[in-house]
Amino acid sequence: MKNFVSVDDVEDMAALLHMANQYKNDPYATPQIGNNKILGLIFFNPSLRTRLSTQKAALNLGMHVMIMNFDKDGWALETEEGAIMNGNKAEHIKEGAAVMGQYCDIIGIRSFPNLEDRDLDYKEVTINGFIKYAGVPIVNLESAVLHPLQSLADLMTIEELKKKARPKVVLTWAPHVKALPQSVPNSFAQWMNRADVDFVITHPAGYELAPQFSQPATIEYDQQKAFEDADFIYAKNWSSYENYGKILSKDPSWMITNDKMKLTNHAHFMHCLPVRRNVVVHDEVLDGAQSIVIQQAANRLYAAQAVLKSILDSSTQL
Ligand code: AN0
Ligand code: CP
């Protein structure tokens, strides 16, 4: 695998899942493969899970890790071609990415959308700029549009816990106080649409995801109906794609409660975290036996380790 930016970079999903499971059984199976290799991690936004799990994954492979909080410590990056840089942006991505590529063998980037200009966000200028100018493989640590490391860990968790060959997986919108990216639901939809699951998305009208990610999933506007017979409930808030970046509803009746979980087939509750308790999901669900959010977070490590291993394998073949 050259880059890991979306599901489209994965040549063989079953093989990648298998590798992640192998690392779960034996995290130190290949402690040397990353010797003398540097993973650079760049954060334009906060992170707990992605930062620590990706760092640990690299250490398990024998890599060294350099981390930079670009929002605080880096020069503000210009991404526009031909820009006259007389404003507050001190460095162009052409040099910034090319220089990082001199120091790092793989670069991971977290860069959220600004949620103001949809066309600009969906062009993925930061991650694509690094792909174009860094000259080394790029890993998406949640971009403006996608979060594939999360989705790989989510799929791994579903595979571990499913009780039937083709489980019903429901992605449900839930309320939140802030406008959040569509990256997690876009990416989850993209992966679920390729997995062997019965995939349903439920949200209030106006929260339709970009069709290139949601199709061909079933959209069900009645949350309770969507929950019927579900084996997995994946909750997440996102802001509107259509009315870009806007909060159209804070309707608390969309919060996940035990009463709603009772409509399901004893479903497992999933969330990528961080989650706002008693806004997105009631304590009784998150603290209950069906919640698998910590297992999901644990699997982030093995997902990242499999991705880094695949990239190291292909870069040594060159
Ligand atoms: C981010 C989001 O919704 O994309 C990160 C999730 C992994 N969440 C928040 O900003 C709360
Ligand atoms: N789920 C996830 O990516 O968490 P962080 O934002 O803490 O990395």
CSV table of C-alpha atoms and ligand atoms in Angstrom, one decimal:
chain,number,residue,atom,x,y,z
A,1,MET,CA,0.0,0.0,0.0
A,2,LYS,CA,1.5,3.4,-1.0
A,3,ASN,CA,-0.7,5.8,0.9
A,4,PHE,CA,-3.6,5.2,3.4
A,5,VAL,CA,-6.0,8.0,2.7
A,6,SER,CA,-9.3,6.2,2.0
A,7,VAL,CA,-10.7,2.7,1.6
A,8,ASP,CA,-9.7,2.9,-2.1
A,9,ASP,CA,-6.0,2.6,-1.1
A,10,VAL,CA,-6.7,-0.9,0.3
A,11,GLU,CA,-5.9,-3.6,-2.3
A,12,ASP,CA,-7.2,-6.5,-0.1
A,13,MET,CA,-9.4,-5.6,2.8
A,14,ALA,CA,-9.6,-9.2,4.1
A,15,ALA,CA,-5.8,-9.4,4.1
A,16,LEU,CA,-5.5,-6.1,6.0
A,17,LEU,CA,-8.0,-7.2,8.6
A,18,HIS,CA,-6.2,-10.5,8.9
A,19,MET,CA,-2.9,-8.7,9.6
A,20,ALA,CA,-4.6,-6.5,12.2
A,21,ASN,CA,-5.9,-9.6,13.9
A,22,GLN,CA,-2.5,-11.2,13.8
A,23,TYR,CA,-1.0,-8.1,15.5
A,24,LYS,CA,-3.7,-8.3,18.1
A,25,ASN,CA,-2.6,-11.8,18.9
A,26,ASP,CA,1.1,-10.9,18.8
A,27,PRO,CA,1.8,-7.2,18.8
A,28,TYR,CA,5.6,-7.7,18.7
A,29,ALA,CA,5.7,-10.3,15.9
A,30,THR,CA,7.7,-7.9,13.6
A,31,PRO,CA,9.7,-5.7,16.0
A,32,GLN,CA,12.5,-4.9,13.5
A,33,ILE,CA,10.7,-4.1,10.2
A,34,GLY,CA,10.6,-0.4,11.0
A,35,ASN,CA,14.3,-0.1,12.2
A,36,ASN,CA,15.9,3.2,11.2
A,37,LYS,CA,12.5,4.4,9.8
A,38,ILE,CA,10.9,7.6,11.0
A,39,LEU,CA,7.1,8.2,11.3
A,40,GLY,CA,6.3,11.9,11.4
A,41,LEU,CA,2.9,12.7,12.9
A,42,ILE,CA,1.4,16.2,12.2
A,43,PHE,CA,-1.6,17.4,14.1
A,44,PHE,CA,-3.5,20.5,13.1
A,45,ASN,CA,-6.3,19.5,15.6
A,46,PRO,CA,-6.5,17.7,19.0
A,47,SER,CA,-6.3,13.9,19.3
A,48,LEU,CA,-6.1,11.3,22.0
A,49,ARG,CA,-6.7,7.9,20.4
A,50,THR,CA,-5.2,8.5,17.0
A,51,ARG,CA,-2.1,10.1,18.3
A,52,LEU,CA,-1.3,7.5,20.9
A,53,SER,CA,-2.4,4.4,19.0
A,54,THR,CA,-0.5,5.4,15.9
A,55,GLN,CA,2.6,6.2,17.9
A,56,LYS,CA,2.4,2.9,19.7
A,57,ALA,CA,1.8,1.0,16.5
A,58,ALA,CA,5.0,2.5,15.0
A,59,LEU,CA,7.0,1.7,18.2
A,60,ASN,CA,5.8,-2.0,18.0
A,61,LEU,CA,7.3,-2.1,14.5
A,62,GLY,CA,10.6,-0.7,15.7
A,63,MET,CA,10.0,2.8,14.1
A,64,HIS,CA,10.9,6.1,15.7
A,65,VAL,CA,8.2,8.7,15.9
A,66,MET,CA,8.4,12.5,15.6
A,67,ILE,CA,5.3,14.5,16.5
A,68,MET,CA,4.5,18.1,15.7
A,69,ASN,CA,1.4,20.0,16.8
A,70,PHE,CA,1.3,22.1,13.6
A,71,ASP,CA,-1.5,24.3,14.8
A,72,LYS,CA,0.7,25.6,17.7
A,73,ASP,CA,4.2,25.0,16.7
A,74,GLY,CA,4.3,25.1,12.9
A,75,TRP,CA,4.3,28.0,10.4
A,76,ALA,CA,0.8,28.7,9.1
A,77,LEU,CA,0.7,26.8,5.8
A,78,GLU,CA,-0.5,28.3,2.5
A,79,THR,CA,-2.1,25.7,0.2
A,80,GLU,CA,-3.2,27.8,-2.7
A,81,GLU,CA,-1.2,27.5,-5.9
A,82,GLY,CA,0.2,30.9,-7.0
A,83,ALA,CA,-0.8,32.6,-3.8
A,84,ILE,CA,0.8,36.0,-3.1
A,85,MET,CA,1.9,35.3,0.5
A,86,ASN,CA,1.6,38.7,2.0
A,87,GLY,CA,-1.0,37.6,4.7
A,88,ASN,CA,-0.5,35.6,7.9
A,89,LYS,CA,0.7,32.4,6.2
A,90,ALA,CA,4.4,32.1,6.4
A,91,GLU,CA,5.2,28.8,4.5
A,92,HIS,CA,3.8,27.2,1.4
A,93,ILE,CA,2.8,23.5,1.6
A,94,LYS,CA,5.2,22.9,-1.4
A,95,GLU,CA,8.2,23.6,0.8
A,96,GLY,CA,6.7,22.5,4.2
A,97,ALA,CA,5.7,19.0,2.9
A,98,ALA,CA,8.9,18.6,0.8
A,99,VAL,CA,11.0,19.4,3.8
A,100,MET,CA,9.1,17.0,6.1
A,101,GLY,CA,9.6,14.3,3.5
A,102,GLN,CA,13.4,14.8,3.9
A,103,TYR,CA,13.2,13.8,7.6
A,104,CYS,CA,10.4,11.2,7.6
A,105,ASP,CA,9.8,7.8,5.8
A,106,ILE,CA,6.0,8.0,6.4
A,107,ILE,CA,3.9,11.0,7.4
A,108,GLY,CA,0.6,10.9,9.2
A,109,ILE,CA,-1.6,14.0,9.0
A,110,ARG,CA,-4.7,15.1,11.0
A,111,SER,CA,-6.4,18.1,9.4
A,112,PHE,CA,-10.1,18.8,10.1
A,113,PRO,CA,-12.4,20.7,7.7
A,114,ASN,CA,-13.1,24.4,8.4
A,115,LEU,CA,-16.8,23.6,7.7
A,116,GLU,CA,-17.2,26.9,5.9
A,117,ASP,CA,-16.4,26.2,2.2
A,118,ARG,CA,-17.6,22.8,1.2
A,119,ASP,CA,-15.7,22.7,-2.2
A,120,LEU,CA,-12.5,23.6,-0.5
A,121,ASP,CA,-12.9,21.1,2.3
A,122,TYR,CA,-13.8,18.3,0.0
A,123,LYS,CA,-10.8,19.0,-2.2
A,124,GLU,CA,-8.6,17.8,0.7
A,125,VAL,CA,-6.0,20.4,0.0
A,126,THR,CA,-3.8,19.6,3.0
A,127,ILE,CA,-3.6,15.8,2.7
A,128,ASN,CA,-3.4,16.0,-1.1
A,129,GLY,CA,-0.7,18.7,-0.9
A,130,PHE,CA,1.4,16.4,1.3
A,131,ILE,CA,0.8,13.5,-1.1
A,132,LYS,CA,2.0,15.7,-4.0
A,133,TYR,CA,5.0,17.4,-2.4
A,134,ALA,CA,6.3,15.2,0.5
A,135,GLY,CA,7.5,12.4,-1.7
A,136,VAL,CA,6.8,9.8,1.0
A,137,PRO,CA,3.7,7.7,1.9
A,138,ILE,CA,0.9,9.6,3.7
A,139,VAL,CA,-1.4,8.2,6.3
A,140,ASN,CA,-4.8,9.9,7.0
A,141,LEU,CA,-5.2,10.6,10.7
A,142,GLU,CA,-8.6,12.2,10.0
A,143,SER,CA,-8.8,14.6,7.1
A,144,ALA,CA,-11.4,17.1,6.1
A,145,VAL,CA,-13.5,14.3,4.6
A,146,LEU,CA,-12.4,10.8,5.9
A,147,HIS,CA,-11.1,8.9,8.9
A,148,PRO,CA,-10.0,5.5,7.5
A,149,LEU,CA,-7.9,4.3,10.5
A,150,GLN,CA,-11.1,4.6,12.6
A,151,SER,CA,-13.2,2.8,10.1
A,152,LEU,CA,-10.7,-0.1,9.8
A,153,ALA,CA,-10.7,-0.5,13.6
A,154,ASP,CA,-14.6,-0.3,13.5
A,155,LEU,CA,-14.8,-3.1,10.9
A,156,MET,CA,-12.3,-5.2,12.9
A,157,THR,CA,-14.5,-4.8,16.0
A,158,ILE,CA,-17.7,-5.7,14.1
A,159,GLU,CA,-16.0,-8.8,12.6
A,160,GLU,CA,-14.9,-9.8,16.1
A,161,LEU,CA,-18.3,-9.6,17.7
A,162,LYS,CA,-20.8,-10.4,14.9
A,163,LYS,CA,-23.0,-13.4,15.7
A,164,LYS,CA,-24.3,-13.9,12.1
A,165,ALA,CA,-22.7,-13.8,8.7
A,166,ARG,CA,-24.3,-10.6,7.6
A,167,PRO,CA,-25.2,-8.4,10.6
A,168,LYS,CA,-27.4,-5.4,10.5
A,169,VAL,CA,-25.2,-2.3,11.1
A,170,VAL,CA,-27.0,1.1,11.8
A,171,LEU,CA,-25.1,4.4,11.6
A,172,THR,CA,-27.2,6.9,13.5
A,173,TRP,CA,-26.9,10.6,13.8
A,174,ALA,CA,-27.1,11.9,17.3
A,175,PRO,CA,-27.3,15.5,18.7
A,176,HIS,CA,-24.3,17.6,19.7
A,177,VAL,CA,-23.6,21.1,20.8
A,178,LYS,CA,-20.9,21.9,18.2
A,179,ALA,CA,-20.7,21.6,14.4
A,180,LEU,CA,-18.6,18.5,13.7
A,181,PRO,CA,-17.0,17.1,10.6
A,182,GLN,CA,-18.6,14.5,8.3
A,183,SER,CA,-15.3,12.6,8.2
A,184,VAL,CA,-16.2,9.7,10.6
A,185,PRO,CA,-19.6,8.9,9.1
A,186,ASN,CA,-18.4,9.4,5.5
A,187,SER,CA,-15.6,7.0,6.1
A,188,PHE,CA,-17.6,4.5,8.1
A,189,ALA,CA,-20.2,4.4,5.3
A,190,GLN,CA,-17.5,4.0,2.7
A,191,TRP,CA,-16.1,0.9,4.6
A,192,MET,CA,-19.5,-0.6,5.5
A,193,ASN,CA,-20.7,-0.3,1.9
A,194,ARG,CA,-17.7,-2.6,1.0
A,195,ALA,CA,-18.2,-5.0,3.9
A,196,ASP,CA,-20.6,-8.0,4.1
A,197,VAL,CA,-23.2,-6.2,6.3
A,198,ASP,CA,-26.8,-5.0,6.0
A,199,PHE,CA,-26.0,-1.2,6.3
A,200,VAL,CA,-28.6,1.4,7.2
A,201,ILE,CA,-28.0,5.1,7.9
A,202,THR,CA,-30.6,7.1,10.0
A,203,HIS,CA,-30.6,10.8,10.5
A,204,PRO,CA,-33.0,13.8,10.5
A,205,ALA,CA,-33.8,15.3,7.1
A,206,GLY,CA,-31.0,17.6,6.0
A,207,TYR,CA,-28.2,15.5,7.3
A,208,GLU,CA,-27.8,13.4,4.2
A,209,LEU,CA,-24.1,12.5,3.7
A,210,ALA,CA,-22.3,13.1,0.4
A,211,PRO,CA,-23.7,10.4,-1.9
A,212,GLN,CA,-20.2,9.3,-3.1
A,213,PHE,CA,-19.8,7.9,0.4
A,214,SER,CA,-23.3,6.9,1.5
A,215,GLN,CA,-24.5,5.1,-1.6
A,216,PRO,CA,-25.8,2.4,-1.8
A,217,ALA,CA,-26.7,2.3,1.9
A,218,THR,CA,-30.4,2.3,2.9
A,219,ILE,CA,-31.4,5.7,4.4
A,220,GLU,CA,-34.2,5.5,7.0
A,221,TYR,CA,-35.4,8.8,8.5
A,222,ASP,CA,-37.3,7.1,11.3
A,223,GLN,CA,-34.6,6.3,13.9
A,224,GLN,CA,-36.8,3.8,15.8
A,225,LYS,CA,-37.6,1.9,12.6
A,226,ALA,CA,-33.9,1.8,11.7
A,227,PHE,CA,-33.0,0.3,15.1
A,228,GLU,CA,-35.3,-2.7,14.7
A,229,ASP,CA,-33.3,-5.9,14.5
A,230,ALA,CA,-30.0,-4.0,14.5
A,231,ASP,CA,-26.9,-6.0,15.6
A,232,PHE,CA,-24.7,-2.9,15.9
A,233,ILE,CA,-25.6,0.7,16.6
A,234,TYR,CA,-22.9,3.2,15.6
A,235,ALA,CA,-23.7,6.7,16.9
A,236,LYS,CA,-22.1,9.9,15.7
A,237,ASN,CA,-23.0,13.5,15.3
A,238,TRP,CA,-22.1,15.4,12.1
A,239,SER,CA,-23.0,18.8,10.7
A,240,SER,CA,-25.0,19.1,7.5
A,241,TYR,CA,-23.3,18.4,4.2
A,242,GLU,CA,-26.2,20.0,2.2
A,243,ASN,CA,-26.4,23.2,4.3
A,244,TYR,CA,-22.7,22.9,4.7
A,245,GLY,CA,-21.3,22.9,8.3
A,246,LYS,CA,-24.6,24.0,9.8
A,247,ILE,CA,-26.3,22.5,12.9
A,248,LEU,CA,-29.9,22.0,11.7
A,249,SER,CA,-31.1,20.1,14.8
A,250,LYS,CA,-30.2,19.5,18.4
A,251,ASP,CA,-33.3,17.4,18.9
A,252,PRO,CA,-32.6,15.5,22.2
A,253,SER,CA,-35.0,12.7,21.1
A,254,TRP,CA,-32.2,11.5,18.8
A,255,MET,CA,-30.0,10.7,21.8
A,256,ILE,CA,-29.2,7.0,22.3
A,257,THR,CA,-31.0,5.6,25.3
A,258,ASN,CA,-31.7,2.1,26.7
A,259,ASP,CA,-35.3,2.3,25.6
A,260,LYS,CA,-34.1,2.7,22.0
A,261,MET,CA,-31.5,0.0,22.3
A,262,LYS,CA,-34.4,-2.3,23.4
A,263,LEU,CA,-35.7,-2.1,19.9
A,264,THR,CA,-32.6,-3.8,18.5
A,265,ASN,CA,-31.4,-7.4,18.4
A,266,HIS,CA,-29.5,-6.9,21.6
A,267,ALA,CA,-27.2,-4.6,19.6
A,268,HIS,CA,-23.7,-3.6,20.5
A,269,PHE,CA,-23.2,0.2,21.0
A,270,MET,CA,-20.4,1.8,19.1
A,271,HIS,CA,-18.9,5.3,19.0
A,272,CYS,CA,-15.4,6.5,17.8
A,273,LEU,CA,-14.9,8.7,20.9
A,274,PRO,CA,-14.6,11.3,22.3
A,275,VAL,CA,-18.3,11.3,23.1
A,276,ARG,CA,-20.4,13.8,25.1
A,277,ARG,CA,-22.3,11.8,27.7
A,278,ASN,CA,-26.1,12.5,28.0
A,279,VAL,CA,-26.0,14.5,24.8
A,280,VAL,CA,-25.1,11.9,22.2
A,281,VAL,CA,-25.7,8.8,24.4
A,282,HIS,CA,-27.2,8.3,27.8
A,283,ASP,CA,-24.9,7.1,30.6
A,284,GLU,CA,-27.0,3.9,30.9
A,285,VAL,CA,-26.0,2.8,27.4
A,286,LEU,CA,-22.3,3.8,27.5
A,287,ASP,CA,-21.8,2.2,30.9
A,288,GLY,CA,-23.9,-0.8,30.0
A,289,ALA,CA,-22.8,-4.3,29.0
A,290,GLN,CA,-23.5,-3.7,25.3
A,291,SER,CA,-21.1,-0.8,24.9
A,292,ILE,CA,-18.0,-1.8,23.0
A,293,VAL,CA,-16.4,1.7,22.6
A,294,ILE,CA,-13.2,0.7,24.6
A,295,GLN,CA,-12.7,-2.4,22.4
A,296,GLN,CA,-13.1,-0.2,19.4
A,297,ALA,CA,-10.4,2.2,20.7
A,298,ALA,CA,-8.1,-0.7,21.6
A,299,ASN,CA,-8.4,-2.0,18.0
A,300,ARG,CA,-7.1,1.4,16.7
A,301,LEU,CA,-3.6,0.2,17.7
A,302,TYR,CA,-3.8,-3.0,15.6
A,303,ALA,CA,-5.4,-1.2,12.6
A,304,ALA,CA,-2.6,1.4,12.6
A,305,GLN,CA,0.0,-1.3,13.0
A,306,ALA,CA,-1.3,-3.3,10.0
A,307,VAL,CA,-1.5,-0.1,7.9
A,308,LEU,CA,2.1,1.0,8.7
A,309,LYS,CA,3.3,-2.6,8.1
A,310,SER,CA,1.6,-2.6,4.6
A,311,ILE,CA,3.2,0.7,3.7
A,312,LEU,CA,6.7,-0.4,5.0
A,313,ASP,CA,6.3,-3.6,3.0
A,314,SER,CA,5.6,-1.8,-0.3
A,315,SER,CA,8.2,0.9,0.2
A,316,THR,CA,10.9,-1.7,0.7
A,317,GLN,CA,9.8,-3.4,-2.5
A,318,LEU,CA,10.5,-0.3,-4.5
B,1,AN0,C1,-14.1,14.8,15.9
B,1,AN0,C2,-15.1,14.6,14.8
B,1,AN0,O1,-16.3,14.5,15.0
B,1,AN0,O2,-14.6,14.4,13.6
B,1,AN0,C3,-13.1,13.7,16.0
B,1,AN0,C4,-13.7,12.3,16.1
B,1,AN0,C5,-12.7,11.2,16.1
B,1,AN0,N1,-14.8,15.0,17.1
B,1,AN0,C6,-14.9,16.1,17.8
B,1,AN0,O3,-14.3,17.1,17.4
B,1,AN0,C7,-15.6,16.1,19.1
B,2,CP,N1,-11.5,8.4,17.5
B,2,CP,C1,-10.5,9.3,17.4
B,2,CP,O1,-9.9,9.5,16.3
B,2,CP,O2,-10.1,9.9,18.6
B,2,CP,P1,-9.1,11.1,18.7
B,2,CP,O3,-9.7,12.3,18.1
B,2,CP,O4,-8.9,11.2,20.2
B,2,CP,O5,-7.8,10.7,18.0
